[in-house]
Structures are given as C-alpha cells and as structure tokens.
Amino acid sequence: MNQEVRLCEVGPRDGLQMAKGMMAGADKLRWIRQLADAGLREIEVGSFVSPRLVPQMADTGDILPEVLKMDGVTVCALACNLKGAIAAYEAGAHVLAFPVSVSDTHSHANVGKGTDAQVAMLESIVDWVRSQARPMRIDAAVATAFGCSMEGEVPVRRVAQVAQAAARAGADEIALADTVGYAHPARVREAVRATQDAVGATLTKLHLHDTMGLGLANVLAGLDEGIRGFDSCLGGLGGCPFAPGASGNIVTEDLVFMLESMGYRTGVDLSRLIAARELLAASLPRESLRSGVAAAGIPRTYSAA
Amino acid sequence: MNQEVRLCEVGPRDGLQMAKGMMAGADKLRWIRQLADAGLREIEVGSFVSPRLVPQMADTGDILPEVLKMDGVTVCALACNLKGAIAAYEAGAHVLAFPVSVSDTHSHANVGKGTDAQVAMLESIVDWVRSQARPMRIDAAVATAFGCSMEGEVPVRRVAQVAQAAARAGADEIALADTVGYAHPARVREAVRATQDAVGATLTKLHLHDTMGLGLANVLAGLDEGIRGFDSCLGGLGGCPFAPGASGNIVTEDLVFMLESMGYRTGVDLSRLIAARELLAASLPRESLRSGVAAAGIPRTYSAA
C-alpha cells in the first residue's frame, strides 16, 4: 500500500481569501517560506481572479514569482477562466487549480457560468496551455461534490460525470471538493468510488472542509478508498465566499498529526508547522486559528512515520 | 451489518466535572430532561466521588433519583471504589461506570491505587452487587487505552490484558477510553481488535476525546471494527482532571450528524439535541461549546437514518 500522502497547503489562497483582514505581501512570503521549510512541498499561493471580488488575492502576481525561488516547492494558483489561467501561466505557476462545480447553481454564483460552460472553458485553457513551450499541470477541482447549499443533494452519478467531463477536457488531475462542508464518510466513499470508476487514477485528491467537524473522518474515508492527496489550511482557515455556512478547511496540523501517527509519510515536520502559526496569528489578529494538536501540544507518544 | 448505534451522553458527568462554573441542580435536571427528550436513551448523570475533589458532582445523589423518573432513560453513574458503587446502587443507578486505567501511573493519580488493585476493587464491587436483589450493569472503562500523558506509549497487548482482567472480574461491558486524547485511527483499530480477541463482544463502546481534532475519525475507525457504542458530550465539554492537555469529549451533535448521515440509527432528533445547548450555554457562560453542525446549521441535505 502506498504510504506517501501528498498535501497541498491552500492556506495562502483558500485560507486568506476569506480572512478577516489583509495579510501584507511581505508577511505572506515569510509565512509561505515557513510552510515550505516545514516540509510542505505543494502550496496554493493565490488566485488570479477579480481583485475587486477577492482583494486578498490582488498581490498573487507579485507573490508567485518569489515563491518560485523557493527550492522544491510546487507552486499552485487558482483561476476560474482563460484570462486568469494565462496570468497564472505567465507568472510561472507549476499547477493551475480550476474549479468546475457539479451544481449548476453554485457554478453560476461562483464563476458566472454553468457547469457545461465551465468545462468548455477548461478545454480552451488546456488547448492554450498545450500550445505553450512550458508545461503547466491543470487540476480540476470538482466543487460541491458532496452536496450544495443552493441545490441540496448532488447525485453521485453526476459527480462522476462532471469529473469525467473535466478529464476528457484535458485536466491532468481531478480533486473532489466539499465546497460547503456537507460531506460525511459514507458519501465520501461513494463519491470517490464512482469517480474512480469514471476517471481512474486521475482522481488524486480531496479538498475537504471541517464545517460539521467531520473533516478528518472524511480524510480517513478517502484514505480507505486509496486517495493519497489532500488540501488543507494551517489553522483551519478558510471557507467559500458563495456558500453560506461553509467555514474552515481541514487543519493541516491535525491532518499531519493523524497521517504521520498512522504511518503515512507527509514529509512535514509537525513542530515547524505549528511554529508557522505565530506569524499567521500576528498578521491576522481577528482570525481564530483552530487545531487540536497545536492547542494541546504534540503528545509525547508522537513520532513521524 | 448492525446499523443501530448506542450513544451514552456523558455531558452531565464528564462534561460538567471539568466545567468552568457550577450548574445548578434544577438546571441540570432540566437539561438532562432535554437530552432525554432529544432521544438520548443512556445518560451518565453524575459520579459518586469525593465532593471535595469534584464539587460539580456533589449533587449526584439528588439528581439521579429524579432522572430515574424519566421514561426510558438508562441511568449511568461513575464511581471509583466500592463505597461509591454502593452509593450509586442505593441511588438506583441502572449502570455503574468504573474506571480501570491501563497506565499504572495514571491509575494512581486518578483513583489512588494501581491497575491491579483497581481490578481487585472491581471484583469486590461485582461480588457486592451480585449479592443484592436488584441488578446493576457494571461497565469497566479501560482508561488511557490509547496512550498516557504520564507513561507515554501504552502497549496494545497490555490494553487487551487489562480489559480481560476487568471482564474476568465480572464487568458486564468494557469500554476503551482515550482519556488523554492521544488516539488515532490506526491505533483505535489495533486496540479494538486486540481487545475483541481478548474479551469478544464484551467490548461494547469507545469513550473518545477530541483533543487532537481526531475524535470523529476515531469513531469511524471504531465503526469499521464493529463498535456500536460511543460516549459523547453535548457541546464537546469535558476533559480529565489528571491528564494535562486533555480537553473535550467528542461532540454529540456532530457525532449524531455523522452517524445518521451514514445510515446508522441513534434515535436522536438532531434539532432537539442542538436546542439543548441553549440551557447549557446559559448555565455555564464561561464555557465555550463546540460543534460544527450547531455553528453552521443542519445542512438541507440531512435526513436521519
């Protein structure tokens, strides 16, 4: 069994975009360096979206090239359309995260177009990127994959269909995202299996929220189904601007604690990771950072895998 | 597969004993009635221990007979020695919860005697109870079953041995307790399997804490191994007075949400359960109640099993 787990720290993007307050660019860079130094090898550093809608991400174009100088970091950026994808490419991103929502209603609210149109947009991005000299990995984040606060129940069959459409459009990897935090372990298993049936190993990761307190239980369900990639946020920051009630990504500190305790290798040094909370807390005094292991202290029985 | 899950609400005991502030007896009774009305069929209403050490439990002898009047509630009480067990019996408890710690050091700190002496105490309690007219179920809570803040690693083999000793002493049921919150899913699976090998179906439940944020992931691991009983606290109150760093039982609201969403029947009405937080919050203004589902609201996709 593969015991390596690939974590993508989405704090600088998904965490900060919803934060109460702005993190200064210099702090952001120092913080990202601390995350990289703690061993996080894949970091979503920002997004190329409207600075009017998401002012916290307006400096992504300045941040990204600086993060590229950090050794061994895979630099991800989010964009929702071709213009943003081109900006991400031109800034030098290694990976583009591109949302495709299963819920048509959420898709309209989130990116201004329906699911099918967003898949078509993905196709045009793939075409454009493939016409360029340098490669850029394209990850489709299949949003509202476990339910939608606007549409309610999202059929598993439809999740698999949208994932398949994204894969056919040329996405290199597929993630299933619990955008509004409705996932539970049985649903995770069901959706992962259906998606694996549709796209095989192209499904590489889960993007989970801790809205209902079930985040790490959902990780466990994903692990059981063979998933070896997870998004998370230091301190459990985050949410979704268009999904009422959604609050908080899964907590990187607790995720690392769980995975390493179970014998999965993340490459992350838990003490250094917890130390990276300080700068975050100082820069965003109005945010309350979550994490069991940071609050209680690393237990004496802990040892990395 | 058995889809019924038996929950034991330990808020009135494990939750309140560590609370900042005292809950008045009348409030406690009103609150317990709300818990029962929400569908919780087993409630640990207090403990018969030193009122000097645990003043919050001093009124257990008054509370318990009142709870006995509530229809269909299995009334549990905790005691650590024969004197307390007799008091629980004489008050009319249906179930005695009796801690036996795997860690000798923790056992001394918690009950003033080592593990073997506590098993001998259990035996004398069983003998006494069996000599009485009315039966009382005796549950041994195997404490520090997943690690100890004082001794560190607790060997799984030793957990199974202590569980076996408790079963041989006459305990009707065995619970494994994550007293200090060190459990992780792999460890839960391992300890449950070893204990099932030793005592079979006498192992009926897990008492888990959410110290590291892993509580519900640990529940899932237990469910996968066939466990169908869990302790939990409304609002995630609780901890252990002798285990530094331990804070918070698993949250009943989120547990019910997870179980019912997955198709397990708990008998609990989630809306009524969440409503029971109000009185608790009003009575203990210095406590901060946890729960994802209470904070975010019950998702529109939720339906009880």
Coordinates of C-alpha atoms in Angstrom, one line a residue:
Chain A
M1 CA 0.0 0.0 0.0
N2 CA 1.2 3.5 -0.9
Q3 CA 2.1 5.2 2.4
E4 CA 3.1 8.5 0.8
V5 CA 0.5 11.3 1.1
R6 CA 0.8 14.5 -0.9
L7 CA -0.5 17.5 0.9
C8 CA -1.3 20.8 -0.7
E9 CA -1.4 23.7 1.7
V10 CA -4.1 26.0 0.5
G11 CA -3.9 28.5 3.3
P12 CA -2.3 31.3 1.3
R13 CA -5.2 31.1 -1.2
D14 CA -8.4 29.4 0.3
G15 CA -7.4 30.4 3.8
L16 CA -6.6 34.1 3.3
Q17 CA -9.3 34.8 0.7
M18 CA -11.9 34.6 3.4
A19 CA -9.8 36.0 6.2
K20 CA -10.9 38.9 8.4
G21 CA -8.2 41.4 7.4
M22 CA -5.4 41.5 4.8
M23 CA -2.1 39.9 5.1
A24 CA 0.7 42.1 3.9
G25 CA 2.7 40.7 1.0
A26 CA 6.0 40.6 2.9
D27 CA 4.3 38.6 5.7
K28 CA 2.6 36.3 3.2
L29 CA 6.0 35.5 1.7
R30 CA 7.7 34.9 5.0
W31 CA 4.8 32.7 6.0
I32 CA 4.9 30.7 2.8
R33 CA 8.6 30.2 3.3
Q34 CA 7.9 28.9 6.8
L35 CA 5.3 26.5 5.4
A36 CA 7.9 25.3 2.8
D37 CA 10.6 25.0 5.4
A38 CA 8.2 22.8 7.5
G39 CA 8.1 20.4 4.6
L40 CA 5.0 21.3 2.6
R41 CA 6.0 20.6 -0.9
E42 CA 2.9 21.9 -2.7
I43 CA 1.4 25.3 -1.9
E44 CA -1.5 27.1 -3.4
V45 CA -0.1 30.6 -3.2
G46 CA -3.0 32.6 -4.5
S47 CA -5.5 33.1 -7.3
F48 CA -5.8 35.2 -10.5
V49 CA -9.3 36.4 -10.0
S50 CA -11.0 39.8 -9.8
P51 CA -9.2 41.9 -7.2
R52 CA -12.5 43.7 -6.6
L53 CA -14.2 40.5 -5.6
V54 CA -11.2 39.0 -3.7
P55 CA -8.9 41.8 -2.7
Q56 CA -6.8 39.5 -0.6
M57 CA -5.5 37.8 -3.7
A58 CA -4.7 41.0 -5.6
D59 CA -0.9 40.5 -5.0
T60 CA -0.8 36.9 -6.3
G61 CA 1.2 38.1 -9.4
D62 CA 3.9 39.6 -7.1
I63 CA 3.9 36.7 -4.6
L64 CA 4.1 33.8 -7.1
P65 CA 7.4 34.6 -8.7
E66 CA 9.0 34.9 -5.3
V67 CA 7.7 31.5 -4.2
L68 CA 9.1 30.0 -7.4
K69 CA 12.6 30.8 -6.0
M70 CA 12.0 28.5 -3.0
D71 CA 13.6 25.2 -3.6
G72 CA 11.4 22.2 -4.2
V73 CA 8.0 23.9 -3.9
T74 CA 5.3 23.0 -6.4
V75 CA 3.6 26.3 -6.9
C76 CA -0.2 26.2 -7.5
A77 CA -2.5 29.1 -8.3
L78 CA -6.3 29.1 -8.8
A79 CA -8.1 30.7 -11.7
C80 CA -11.7 30.5 -12.9
N81 CA -11.3 31.4 -16.6
L82 CA -8.8 31.6 -19.5
K83 CA -7.7 35.1 -18.7
G84 CA -6.8 34.0 -15.1
A85 CA -5.2 30.8 -16.4
I86 CA -2.9 32.8 -18.8
A87 CA -1.9 35.1 -15.9
A88 CA -1.1 32.1 -13.8
Y89 CA 0.9 30.6 -16.6
E90 CA 2.8 33.8 -17.3
A91 CA 3.6 34.2 -13.6
G92 CA 5.2 30.8 -13.8
A93 CA 2.8 28.6 -11.8
H94 CA 3.5 24.9 -11.9
V95 CA -0.1 23.9 -11.3
L96 CA -3.4 25.6 -12.1
A97 CA -6.3 24.8 -9.9
F98 CA -9.5 25.2 -11.9
P99 CA -13.0 24.9 -10.3
V100 CA -15.8 23.1 -12.1
S101 CA -18.9 22.8 -9.9
V102 CA -21.2 19.9 -10.1
S103 CA -24.0 22.2 -9.0
D104 CA -25.0 24.4 -11.9
T105 CA -26.4 27.0 -9.5
H106 CA -23.2 27.1 -7.5
S107 CA -21.2 27.3 -10.7
H108 CA -23.2 30.4 -11.8
A109 CA -22.7 32.0 -8.4
N110 CA -19.0 31.1 -8.2
V111 CA -17.7 31.7 -11.7
G112 CA -20.6 33.3 -13.6
K113 CA -21.3 30.4 -15.9
G114 CA -22.9 27.0 -15.7
T115 CA -21.1 23.6 -15.3
D116 CA -21.1 22.8 -19.0
A117 CA -19.7 26.2 -20.0
Q118 CA -17.1 25.9 -17.3
V119 CA -16.0 22.5 -18.7
A120 CA -15.8 24.1 -22.1
M121 CA -13.6 26.9 -20.6
L122 CA -11.4 24.2 -19.1
E123 CA -11.0 22.7 -22.6
S124 CA -9.9 26.1 -24.0
I125 CA -7.4 26.5 -21.2
V126 CA -6.0 23.1 -21.8
D127 CA -5.7 23.9 -25.5
W128 CA -4.0 27.2 -24.8
V129 CA -1.5 25.7 -22.3
R130 CA -0.6 22.9 -24.6
S131 CA 0.3 25.4 -27.3
Q132 CA 2.9 27.0 -25.0
A133 CA 6.5 26.0 -24.6
R134 CA 6.4 25.2 -20.9
P135 CA 4.0 22.7 -19.3
M136 CA 1.6 23.6 -16.5
R137 CA -0.3 20.9 -14.7
I138 CA -4.0 21.5 -14.7
D139 CA -6.1 20.2 -11.8
A140 CA -9.8 20.4 -12.0
A141 CA -11.4 20.9 -8.6
V142 CA -14.9 19.3 -8.8
A143 CA -16.7 21.6 -6.5
T144 CA -19.9 20.9 -4.5
A145 CA -19.1 17.2 -5.0
F146 CA -20.7 16.2 -1.7
G147 CA -23.7 18.5 -1.7
C148 CA -24.6 22.1 -2.4
S149 CA -26.1 24.7 -0.1
M150 CA -28.1 26.0 -3.0
E151 CA -29.2 22.9 -4.8
G152 CA -29.1 20.5 -1.9
E153 CA -28.4 16.9 -2.7
V154 CA -25.9 16.4 -5.6
P155 CA -26.2 12.9 -7.2
V156 CA -23.1 10.8 -7.1
R157 CA -23.6 9.8 -10.7
R158 CA -23.5 13.5 -11.6
V159 CA -20.2 14.0 -9.7
A160 CA -18.6 11.2 -11.7
Q161 CA -20.0 12.6 -14.9
V162 CA -18.6 16.1 -14.3
A163 CA -15.2 14.6 -13.2
Q164 CA -15.2 12.6 -16.5
A165 CA -16.1 15.7 -18.5
A166 CA -13.2 17.5 -16.8
A167 CA -10.8 14.6 -17.5
R168 CA -11.9 14.5 -21.2
A169 CA -11.4 18.2 -21.4
G170 CA -7.8 17.5 -20.6
A171 CA -7.4 18.0 -16.8
D172 CA -4.3 16.3 -15.6
E173 CA -5.7 15.6 -12.2
I174 CA -9.1 15.7 -10.6
A175 CA -9.9 16.7 -7.0
L176 CA -13.3 16.3 -5.4
A177 CA -14.1 19.4 -3.2
D178 CA -16.5 19.6 -0.3
T179 CA -17.2 23.2 -1.0
V180 CA -19.9 23.7 1.5
G181 CA -18.8 21.1 4.1
Y182 CA -21.7 18.7 3.7
A183 CA -19.6 15.6 3.2
H184 CA -19.7 12.6 5.5
P185 CA -17.6 9.4 5.4
A186 CA -20.2 7.2 3.6
R187 CA -20.8 9.9 1.0
V188 CA -17.0 10.3 0.5
R189 CA -16.6 6.6 -0.1
E190 CA -19.5 6.5 -2.5
A191 CA -18.4 9.6 -4.5
V192 CA -14.7 8.5 -4.6
R193 CA -15.6 5.1 -5.9
A194 CA -18.0 6.4 -8.5
T195 CA -15.3 8.9 -9.6
Q196 CA -12.6 6.3 -9.7
D197 CA -14.8 4.2 -11.9
A198 CA -15.2 7.1 -14.2
V199 CA -11.6 8.6 -14.3
G200 CA -9.4 6.0 -12.5
A201 CA -6.2 7.4 -11.0
T202 CA -6.8 10.8 -12.5
L203 CA -8.7 11.4 -9.2
T204 CA -5.8 12.3 -7.0
K205 CA -7.1 14.3 -4.1
L206 CA -9.9 15.6 -1.8
H207 CA -10.4 19.1 -0.8
L208 CA -12.3 18.9 2.5
H209 CA -13.8 21.3 4.9
D210 CA -14.4 20.9 8.6
T211 CA -17.7 22.7 8.7
M212 CA -19.6 19.9 10.5
G213 CA -16.5 18.7 12.4
L214 CA -16.2 15.7 10.1
G215 CA -13.1 16.8 8.1
L216 CA -10.6 14.2 9.4
A217 CA -13.2 11.4 9.4
N218 CA -13.7 12.2 5.8
V219 CA -10.0 12.1 5.2
L220 CA -10.0 8.6 6.7
A221 CA -12.8 7.5 4.4
G222 CA -10.7 8.9 1.5
L223 CA -7.6 7.1 2.6
D224 CA -9.5 3.8 2.8
E225 CA -10.5 4.3 -0.8
G226 CA -6.9 4.8 -1.9
I227 CA -6.9 8.6 -2.0
R228 CA -3.4 9.9 -1.2
G229 CA -3.7 13.7 -1.8
F230 CA -5.4 16.2 0.4
D231 CA -5.8 20.0 0.5
S232 CA -5.6 21.7 4.0
C233 CA -5.1 25.0 5.7
L234 CA -2.8 25.9 8.6
G235 CA -5.1 26.8 11.5
G236 CA -8.1 25.6 9.6
L237 CA -8.7 29.0 8.0
G238 CA -11.0 29.3 5.0
G239 CA -14.4 28.8 3.6
C240 CA -16.2 29.7 0.4
P241 CA -17.5 33.2 -0.4
F242 CA -20.5 31.9 -2.2
A243 CA -21.6 29.1 0.1
P244 CA -23.3 30.3 3.3
G245 CA -22.4 28.3 6.3
A246 CA -19.2 26.9 4.9
S247 CA -16.4 27.7 7.2
G248 CA -12.9 26.3 7.7
N249 CA -10.8 23.9 5.7
I250 CA -9.4 20.9 7.4
V251 CA -6.5 21.8 9.7
T252 CA -3.0 21.0 8.3
E253 CA -1.5 20.5 11.8
D254 CA -4.1 17.9 12.9
L255 CA -4.1 16.2 9.4
V256 CA -0.3 15.8 9.6
F257 CA -0.6 14.5 13.2
M258 CA -3.2 11.9 12.1
L259 CA -1.4 10.8 8.9
E260 CA 2.1 10.5 10.4
S261 CA 0.7 8.8 13.5
M262 CA -1.0 6.3 11.2
G263 CA 2.2 5.6 9.3
Y264 CA 1.6 7.8 6.3
R265 CA 4.5 9.9 5.2
T266 CA 3.8 13.6 4.5
G267 CA 7.3 15.0 4.7
V268 CA 6.1 17.6 7.1
D269 CA 7.9 18.5 10.4
L270 CA 5.0 19.0 12.8
S271 CA 6.9 21.2 15.3
R272 CA 8.0 23.6 12.5
L273 CA 4.5 23.5 11.0
I274 CA 3.0 24.6 14.4
A275 CA 5.6 27.3 14.7
A276 CA 4.3 28.8 11.4
R277 CA 1.0 29.6 13.1
E278 CA 2.7 32.5 15.0
L279 CA 3.2 34.7 12.0
L280 CA -0.3 33.9 10.7
A281 CA -1.9 34.8 14.1
A282 CA 0.1 38.0 14.4
S283 CA -0.8 39.1 10.8
L284 CA -4.5 38.3 11.2
P285 CA -5.4 39.1 14.8
R286 CA -9.1 38.9 14.1
E287 CA -8.9 35.3 12.9
S288 CA -9.1 32.5 15.4
L289 CA -6.9 29.6 14.3
R290 CA -8.0 26.1 15.0
S291 CA -6.0 22.9 15.7
G292 CA -6.3 20.3 18.4
V293 CA -2.6 19.4 18.3
A294 CA -1.4 23.0 18.4
A295 CA -3.7 23.7 21.4
A296 CA -2.9 20.6 23.4
G297 CA 0.7 20.2 22.3
I298 CA 2.3 17.4 20.4
P299 CA 1.8 14.2 22.5
R300 CA 4.9 12.5 23.8
T301 CA 3.8 9.4 22.0
Y302 CA 4.0 11.1 18.6
S303 CA 6.6 10.1 16.1
A304 CA 6.7 10.9 12.4
A305 CA 6.1 7.9 10.1
Chain B
M1 CA -24.5 -5.2 9.5
N2 CA -25.9 -3.8 12.7
Q3 CA -26.9 -0.2 12.0
E4 CA -28.1 0.7 15.5
V5 CA -25.6 2.8 17.5
R6 CA -25.9 3.2 21.2
L7 CA -24.9 6.6 22.4
C8 CA -24.2 7.4 26.0
E9 CA -24.4 11.2 26.8
V10 CA -21.7 11.8 29.4
G11 CA -22.1 15.6 29.5
P12 CA -23.8 15.7 32.9
R13 CA -20.8 13.8 34.3
D14 CA -17.6 14.1 32.2
G15 CA -18.6 17.4 30.7
L16 CA -19.7 19.2 33.9
Q17 CA -17.0 17.8 36.2
M18 CA -14.4 19.9 34.3
A19 CA -16.6 22.9 33.6
K20 CA -15.7 26.4 34.5
G21 CA -18.5 27.1 36.9
M22 CA -21.2 25.1 38.6
M23 CA -24.5 24.1 37.1
A24 CA -27.4 24.5 39.5
G25 CA -29.2 21.2 40.3
A26 CA -32.5 22.4 38.8
D27 CA -30.8 23.4 35.6
K28 CA -29.0 20.1 35.4
L29 CA -32.3 18.2 35.7
R30 CA -34.0 20.4 33.1
W31 CA -31.0 19.9 30.8
I32 CA -31.0 16.1 31.3
R33 CA -34.7 16.1 30.5
Q34 CA -34.0 17.9 27.3
L35 CA -31.3 15.4 26.4
A36 CA -33.6 12.6 27.1
D37 CA -36.4 14.3 25.1
A38 CA -34.0 14.6 22.2
G39 CA -33.7 10.8 22.2
L40 CA -30.6 10.1 24.2
R41 CA -31.5 6.8 25.9
E42 CA -28.4 6.4 28.0
I43 CA -27.1 9.3 30.2
E44 CA -24.3 9.4 32.6
V45 CA -25.8 11.7 35.2
G46 CA -23.0 12.1 37.7
S47 CA -20.5 10.4 39.8
F48 CA -20.2 9.2 43.4
V49 CA -16.7 10.6 44.2
S50 CA -15.2 13.0 46.7
P51 CA -17.2 16.2 46.7
R52 CA -14.0 17.9 47.8
L53 CA -12.2 16.8 44.6
V54 CA -15.1 17.1 42.2
P55 CA -17.6 19.6 43.7
Q56 CA -19.6 19.7 40.5
M57 CA -20.8 16.1 41.2
A58 CA -21.7 16.6 44.8
D59 CA -25.4 16.6 44.0
T60 CA -25.4 13.3 42.0
G61 CA -27.3 11.6 44.9
D62 CA -30.1 14.2 44.5
I63 CA -30.1 14.3 40.7
L64 CA -30.1 10.5 40.0
P65 CA -33.5 9.6 41.6
E66 CA -35.1 12.4 39.6
V67 CA -33.7 11.1 36.3
L68 CA -35.0 7.7 37.2
K69 CA -38.5 9.1 36.8
M70 CA -37.8 10.0 33.2
D71 CA -39.3 7.3 30.9
G72 CA -36.9 5.0 29.0
V73 CA -33.6 6.5 30.2
T74 CA -30.8 4.2 31.2
V75 CA -29.2 6.0 34.1
C76 CA -25.5 5.6 34.5
A77 CA -23.2 6.9 37.3
L78 CA -19.5 6.7 37.8
A79 CA -17.7 5.6 40.9
C80 CA -14.1 4.7 41.5
N81 CA -14.4 2.4 44.6
L82 CA -16.8 0.2 46.5
K83 CA -18.2 3.0 48.6
G84 CA -19.1 5.0 45.5
A85 CA -20.5 1.9 43.8
I86 CA -22.8 1.2 46.8
A87 CA -23.9 4.8 46.8
A88 CA -24.7 4.5 43.0
Y89 CA -26.6 1.3 43.6
E90 CA -28.6 2.7 46.5
A91 CA -29.5 5.8 44.5
G92 CA -30.9 3.4 41.9
A93 CA -28.4 3.6 39.0
H94 CA -29.0 1.2 36.2
V95 CA -25.4 1.2 35.2
L96 CA -22.1 1.8 37.0
A97 CA -19.2 3.1 35.1
F98 CA -16.0 2.1 36.7
P99 CA -12.5 3.3 35.6
V100 CA -9.6 0.8 35.3
S101 CA -6.6 2.5 33.9
V102 CA -4.1 0.6 31.8
S103 CA -1.4 3.0 32.9
D104 CA -0.4 2.3 36.5
T105 CA 0.8 5.8 37.0
H106 CA -2.5 7.3 35.7
S107 CA -4.4 4.8 37.9
H108 CA -2.6 6.0 41.0
A109 CA -3.2 9.7 40.1
N110 CA -6.9 9.1 39.2
V111 CA -8.1 6.6 41.8
G112 CA -5.3 6.4 44.3
K113 CA -4.3 2.8 43.5
G114 CA -2.6 0.9 40.8
T115 CA -4.2 -1.1 38.0
D116 CA -4.2 -4.5 39.7
A117 CA -5.7 -3.1 42.9
Q118 CA -8.4 -1.4 40.9
V119 CA -9.2 -4.6 39.1
A120 CA -9.5 -6.3 42.6
M121 CA -11.8 -3.4 43.6
L122 CA -13.9 -4.1 40.6
E123 CA -14.2 -7.7 41.6
S124 CA -15.4 -6.8 45.1
I125 CA -18.0 -4.4 43.6
V126 CA -19.2 -7.2 41.3
D127 CA -19.5 -9.5 44.3
W128 CA -21.4 -6.9 46.3
V129 CA -23.8 -6.0 43.5
R130 CA -24.5 -9.7 42.8
S131 CA -25.4 -10.2 46.4
Q132 CA -28.2 -7.6 46.1
A133 CA -31.8 -8.1 45.0
R134 CA -31.8 -5.7 42.0
P135 CA -29.2 -6.0 39.2
M136 CA -26.9 -3.1 38.1
R137 CA -24.9 -3.3 34.9
I138 CA -21.2 -2.8 35.5
D139 CA -19.2 -1.2 32.7
A140 CA -15.4 -1.1 33.1
A141 CA -13.9 1.9 31.4
V142 CA -10.4 0.9 30.4
A143 CA -8.7 4.3 30.7
T144 CA -5.5 5.5 28.9
A145 CA -6.2 2.7 26.4
F146 CA -4.6 4.7 23.6
G147 CA -1.7 6.4 25.4
C148 CA -1.0 8.1 28.6
S149 CA 0.3 11.7 29.2
M150 CA 2.3 10.3 32.2
E151 CA 3.6 6.9 30.9
G152 CA 3.6 7.7 27.2
E153 CA 3.0 4.7 24.9
V154 CA 0.6 2.1 26.3
P155 CA 1.2 -1.3 24.7
V156 CA -1.9 -2.7 22.9
R157 CA -1.2 -6.1 24.4
R158 CA -1.5 -4.5 27.9
V159 CA -4.8 -2.9 26.9
A160 CA -6.2 -6.3 26.0
Q161 CA -4.8 -7.8 29.2
V162 CA -6.5 -5.2 31.4
A163 CA -9.7 -5.5 29.5
Q164 CA -9.6 -9.2 30.0
A165 CA -8.8 -8.8 33.7
A166 CA -11.9 -6.5 34.0
A167 CA -14.1 -9.0 32.2
R168 CA -12.8 -11.8 34.4
A169 CA -13.5 -9.7 37.4
G170 CA -17.1 -9.6 36.3
A171 CA -17.6 -6.4 34.3
D172 CA -20.7 -6.8 32.1
E173 CA -19.3 -4.5 29.4
I174 CA -16.0 -3.0 28.5
A175 CA -15.3 0.4 27.1
L176 CA -11.9 1.6 25.8
A177 CA -11.3 5.2 26.8
D178 CA -9.0 7.8 25.2
T179 CA -8.5 9.5 28.5
V180 CA -5.8 12.0 27.3
G181 CA -6.8 12.3 23.6
Y182 CA -3.8 10.5 22.1
A183 CA -5.8 8.1 19.9
H184 CA -5.5 8.0 16.1
P185 CA -7.5 5.7 13.8
A186 CA -4.7 3.1 13.2
R187 CA -4.3 2.8 17.0
V188 CA -8.0 2.6 17.5
R189 CA -8.3 -0.3 15.1
E190 CA -5.3 -2.1 16.6
A191 CA -6.5 -1.7 20.2
V192 CA -10.1 -2.7 19.4
R193 CA -9.0 -5.8 17.5
A194 CA -6.7 -6.9 20.3
T195 CA -9.4 -6.3 22.9
Q196 CA -12.1 -8.1 20.9
D197 CA -9.6 -11.0 20.6
A198 CA -9.4 -10.9 24.4
V199 CA -13.0 -10.3 25.5
G200 CA -15.1 -10.6 22.4
A201 CA -18.4 -8.8 22.3
T202 CA -18.0 -7.7 25.9
L203 CA -16.2 -4.7 24.4
T204 CA -19.2 -2.5 23.6
K205 CA -18.0 1.0 23.3
L206 CA -15.4 3.7 22.9
H207 CA -15.0 6.8 25.0
L208 CA -13.2 9.3 22.8
H209 CA -11.9 12.8 23.2
D210 CA -11.3 15.4 20.5
T211 CA -8.1 16.7 21.9
M212 CA -6.2 16.5 18.6
G213 CA -9.2 17.0 16.4
L214 CA -9.4 13.3 15.6
G215 CA -12.4 12.3 17.6
L216 CA -14.8 11.5 14.8
A217 CA -12.1 9.9 12.6
N218 CA -11.5 7.6 15.6
V219 CA -15.3 6.9 15.8
L220 CA -15.1 5.9 12.1
A221 CA -12.2 3.6 12.8
G222 CA -14.2 2.0 15.7
L223 CA -17.4 1.6 13.5
D224 CA -15.2 -0.2 10.9
E225 CA -14.2 -2.6 13.6
G226 CA -17.8 -3.3 14.6
I227 CA -18.1 -1.0 17.6
R228 CA -21.6 0.2 18.0
G229 CA -21.4 2.3 21.2
F230 CA -19.9 5.7 21.9
D231 CA -19.7 8.2 24.7
S232 CA -20.0 11.8 23.8
C233 CA -20.8 15.3 25.3
L234 CA -23.2 17.9 24.1
G235 CA -21.0 20.9 23.0
G236 CA -17.9 18.8 23.4
L237 CA -17.4 19.7 27.0
G238 CA -15.1 17.8 29.2
G239 CA -11.6 16.6 29.8
C240 CA -9.7 14.7 32.5
P241 CA -8.6 16.4 35.7
F242 CA -5.5 14.3 36.0
A243 CA -4.3 14.4 32.4
P244 CA -2.8 17.7 31.3
G245 CA -3.6 18.7 27.8
A246 CA -6.7 16.6 27.6
S247 CA -9.7 18.8 26.6
G248 CA -13.1 18.0 25.2
N249 CA -15.1 14.9 24.6
I250 CA -16.4 14.2 21.1
V251 CA -19.3 16.4 20.3
T252 CA -22.7 14.6 20.5
E253 CA -24.3 16.9 17.9
D254 CA -21.6 16.3 15.2
L255 CA -21.5 12.6 16.1
V256 CA -25.2 12.2 15.6
F257 CA -24.9 14.2 12.4
M258 CA -22.2 11.9 11.1
L259 CA -23.8 8.6 12.2
E260 CA -27.3 9.4 11.0
S261 CA -25.9 10.7 7.7
M262 CA -24.1 7.4 7.2
G263 CA -27.2 5.4 7.8
Y264 CA -26.7 4.5 11.5
R265 CA -29.7 4.9 13.7
T266 CA -29.1 6.7 17.0
G267 CA -32.7 7.5 17.9
V268 CA -31.7 11.2 18.4
D269 CA -33.5 14.1 17.0
L270 CA -30.7 16.5 15.9
S271 CA -32.7 19.7 16.1
R272 CA -33.9 19.0 19.6
L273 CA -30.4 18.0 20.5
I274 CA -29.0 21.3 19.3
A275 CA -31.7 23.1 21.1
A276 CA -30.5 21.6 24.4
R277 CA -27.3 23.7 24.0
E278 CA -29.1 26.8 25.0
L279 CA -29.7 25.9 28.6
L280 CA -26.2 24.6 28.9
A281 CA -24.7 27.8 27.5
A282 CA -26.8 29.9 29.7
S283 CA -25.9 27.9 32.8
L284 CA -22.2 27.9 32.1
P285 CA -21.4 31.2 30.5
R286 CA -17.6 30.7 30.8
E287 CA -17.6 27.5 28.8
S288 CA -17.3 27.7 25.0
L289 CA -19.4 25.0 23.4
R290 CA -18.1 23.3 20.3
S291 CA -20.0 21.7 17.4
G292 CA -19.7 22.2 13.7
V293 CA -23.3 21.3 12.9
A294 CA -24.6 23.6 15.6
A295 CA -22.5 26.5 14.3
A296 CA -23.1 26.0 10.6
G297 CA -26.7 24.8 10.9
I298 CA -28.1 21.4 9.9
P299 CA -27.5 21.1 6.2
R300 CA -30.6 20.9 3.9
T301 CA -29.3 17.5 2.7
Y302 CA -29.5 16.0 6.2
S303 CA -32.0 13.3 6.9
A304 CA -32.0 10.9 9.9
A305 CA -31.3 7.3 9.1

